């Protein structure tokens, strides 16, 4: 099977996520065709979608201006998997506690931006994640915290008693940056464990 994965490429760690998706596909015995998404019309042809980190206000503005927001909503409604990391998590959420961010409301959580501190407060931590046998080396950079989780949302991982990875139907959201490690297991968990083979 070849997975056609779209990476929202308006901002953030695009190339790192492309590499991570390809590593996850290889580790899963599959192949991946990765498409960088900067305009409307590409999401409908994707089997999976990734929303990277970056600046959530910028990502939100561009996604809505380009009409990609409606395509992402239809993608999720069709049950196709999404991985939203850091700022991507903020944009995917139902509430960002910030009027500058128009969220997509595809992940029933609310988030507080930069809750783990500024850039200088970045850290890496071994994280126990539901579905993974060994801890994941999670990299937190200006990370948001999830401060509300809807009834149908599964908490996959917590740090300091706060959720940092969740799943809501086909959408997986993380406060951390899984693409900044050589470990493909979060991408595998979000995409290949969600796609019928």
Coordinates of C-alpha atoms in Angstrom, one line a residue:
X1 CA 0.0 0.0 0.0
X2 CA 1.1 3.5 -0.7
X3 CA -0.1 6.2 1.6
X4 CA -0.6 9.7 0.1
X5 CA 0.1 12.0 2.9
X6 CA -0.3 15.8 2.8
X7 CA 1.8 18.1 5.0
X8 CA 0.3 21.5 5.6
X9 CA 3.3 23.6 4.3
X10 CA 2.3 27.1 5.2
X11 CA 4.9 27.2 8.0
X12 CA 6.7 25.0 10.4
X13 CA 8.9 21.8 10.3
X14 CA 7.7 20.7 6.9
X15 CA 10.8 18.8 5.7
X16 CA 11.3 17.1 9.1
X17 CA 7.7 15.8 9.0
X18 CA 8.1 14.6 5.4
X19 CA 11.2 12.6 6.5
X20 CA 9.3 11.3 9.6
X21 CA 6.3 10.1 7.5
X22 CA 8.6 8.3 5.1
X23 CA 10.5 6.7 8.0
X24 CA 7.2 5.6 9.5
X25 CA 6.1 4.1 6.2
X26 CA 9.3 2.2 5.9
X27 CA 9.1 1.0 9.5
X28 CA 5.6 -0.2 8.8
X29 CA 6.6 -2.0 5.6
X30 CA 4.7 0.5 3.4
X31 CA 5.6 3.4 1.2
X32 CA 4.5 7.1 1.4
X33 CA 4.0 9.7 -1.3
X34 CA 4.2 13.1 0.5
X35 CA 2.5 16.2 -0.9
X36 CA 3.2 19.7 0.5
X37 CA 0.0 21.6 0.8
X38 CA 0.0 25.4 0.4
X39 CA -3.3 25.9 -1.4
X40 CA -6.8 24.4 -1.7
X41 CA -7.5 21.4 -3.9
X42 CA -4.8 19.0 -2.6
X43 CA -6.3 17.8 0.7
X44 CA -9.2 15.8 -0.9
X45 CA -6.7 13.5 -2.7
X46 CA -4.8 12.7 0.6
X47 CA -5.2 9.6 2.7
X48 CA -3.6 11.3 5.7
X49 CA -2.9 14.8 6.7
X50 CA -0.2 16.4 8.9
X51 CA -0.5 19.9 10.6
X52 CA 3.0 20.9 11.8
X53 CA 4.1 23.4 14.4
X54 CA 5.1 27.0 13.7
X55 CA 3.1 30.1 14.6
X56 CA -0.5 29.2 15.2
X57 CA -1.9 32.7 14.3
X58 CA -0.1 32.6 11.0
X59 CA -1.2 29.0 10.2
X60 CA -4.8 29.7 11.1
X61 CA -4.9 32.9 9.0
X62 CA -3.5 31.2 5.9
X63 CA -5.5 28.0 6.2
X64 CA -8.8 30.0 6.3
X65 CA -7.7 32.5 3.6
X66 CA -6.8 29.7 1.2
X67 CA -10.0 27.7 1.8
X68 CA -8.0 24.7 3.2
X69 CA -10.0 24.8 6.4
X70 CA -13.1 23.4 4.7
X71 CA -11.1 20.6 3.1
X72 CA -9.5 19.7 6.4
X73 CA -13.0 19.5 8.0
X74 CA -14.2 17.2 5.2
X75 CA -11.1 15.1 5.5
X76 CA -11.8 14.5 9.2
X77 CA -15.5 14.0 8.6
X78 CA -14.6 11.2 6.2
X79 CA -12.6 9.5 8.9
X80 CA -9.2 10.1 7.4
X81 CA -6.3 10.4 9.8
X82 CA -4.7 13.7 10.9
X83 CA -1.6 14.3 13.0
X84 CA -1.5 17.9 14.5
X85 CA 1.6 18.8 16.4
X86 CA 2.3 21.8 18.6
X87 CA 0.9 24.8 16.7
X88 CA -1.0 22.4 14.5
X89 CA -2.7 21.1 17.7
X90 CA -3.7 24.7 18.6
X91 CA -5.2 25.3 15.2
X92 CA -7.0 21.9 15.2
X93 CA -8.5 22.4 18.6
X94 CA -12.0 23.6 19.5
X95 CA -10.7 26.5 21.6
X96 CA -7.2 28.2 21.7
X97 CA -8.1 30.8 24.3
X98 CA -6.9 33.4 21.8
X99 CA -9.1 35.5 19.5
X100 CA -6.3 35.7 17.0
X101 CA -6.5 32.0 16.3
X102 CA -9.5 30.9 14.3
X103 CA -9.5 27.2 15.2
X104 CA -10.7 24.3 13.0
X105 CA -12.7 22.6 15.7
X106 CA -11.7 19.1 14.5
X107 CA -10.2 18.1 17.9
X108 CA -12.4 18.5 21.0
X109 CA -9.9 20.0 23.3
X110 CA -8.9 23.5 24.4
X111 CA -5.3 24.5 24.6
X112 CA -3.2 27.2 26.2
X113 CA -0.4 28.5 23.9
X114 CA 3.2 28.4 25.2
X115 CA 2.1 27.0 28.5
X116 CA 5.3 25.0 29.0
X117 CA 7.3 28.2 28.7
X118 CA 9.3 30.1 26.1
X119 CA 12.0 28.9 23.7
X120 CA 14.6 28.8 26.5
X121 CA 12.4 26.5 28.5
X122 CA 12.4 23.8 25.8
X123 CA 13.1 20.3 27.0
X124 CA 13.1 16.6 26.0
X125 CA 11.3 14.0 28.2
X126 CA 10.7 10.2 27.9
X127 CA 7.0 10.0 27.5
X128 CA 4.8 6.9 28.1
X129 CA 2.3 6.9 25.2
X130 CA -0.7 4.6 24.9
X131 CA 0.0 2.2 22.1
X132 CA 3.8 2.4 22.3
X133 CA 5.7 -0.3 24.2
X134 CA 8.7 2.0 25.1
X135 CA 8.8 5.7 26.1
X136 CA 8.9 8.2 23.3
X137 CA 11.6 10.9 23.4
X138 CA 9.2 13.9 23.3
X139 CA 10.7 17.3 22.4
X140 CA 8.8 20.3 23.9
X141 CA 9.4 23.7 22.3
X142 CA 7.2 26.6 23.3
X143 CA 4.7 23.8 23.8
X144 CA 0.9 24.3 24.4
X145 CA -0.9 22.5 27.2
X146 CA -4.2 20.8 26.8
X147 CA -6.4 22.2 29.5
X148 CA -9.8 20.6 28.5
X149 CA -10.5 17.2 27.0
X150 CA -13.9 16.4 25.5
X151 CA -15.8 13.3 26.6
X152 CA -15.0 11.3 23.5
X153 CA -11.3 12.3 23.4
X154 CA -8.7 9.7 24.5
X155 CA -5.6 10.9 26.4
X156 CA -2.6 9.1 25.0
X157 CA 0.1 10.7 27.1
X158 CA 0.5 13.2 30.0
X159 CA 3.4 15.2 31.4
X160 CA 3.2 16.8 34.9
X161 CA -0.4 15.5 35.1
X162 CA -1.4 17.5 32.0
X163 CA -2.4 15.9 28.7
X164 CA 0.2 16.3 25.9
X165 CA -1.1 13.7 23.4
X166 CA -4.7 12.9 22.6
X167 CA -6.8 11.1 20.0
X168 CA -10.3 12.3 18.9
X169 CA -11.5 9.8 16.3
X170 CA -9.1 10.1 13.3
X171 CA -7.3 13.1 14.8
X172 CA -4.1 12.7 16.9
X173 CA -2.8 15.9 18.5
X174 CA 0.5 16.4 20.4
X175 CA 2.0 19.3 22.3
X176 CA 5.4 18.1 21.4
X177 CA 7.4 17.8 18.2
X178 CA 7.8 14.1 17.2
X179 CA 9.4 15.0 13.9
X180 CA 12.5 16.3 15.7
X181 CA 13.6 12.8 16.7
X182 CA 14.6 9.8 14.6
X183 CA 11.7 7.8 16.2
X184 CA 8.8 7.4 13.7
X185 CA 6.4 5.8 16.2
X186 CA 4.0 8.8 16.7
X187 CA 3.6 9.2 12.9
X188 CA 3.1 5.4 12.7
X189 CA 0.5 5.5 15.5
X190 CA -1.4 8.4 13.9
X191 CA -1.3 7.3 10.3
X192 CA -0.6 3.6 9.8
X193 CA -2.6 2.4 12.8
X194 CA -5.5 4.4 11.5
X195 CA -5.4 3.4 7.8
X196 CA -7.1 0.2 6.5
X197 CA -4.5 -1.9 4.7

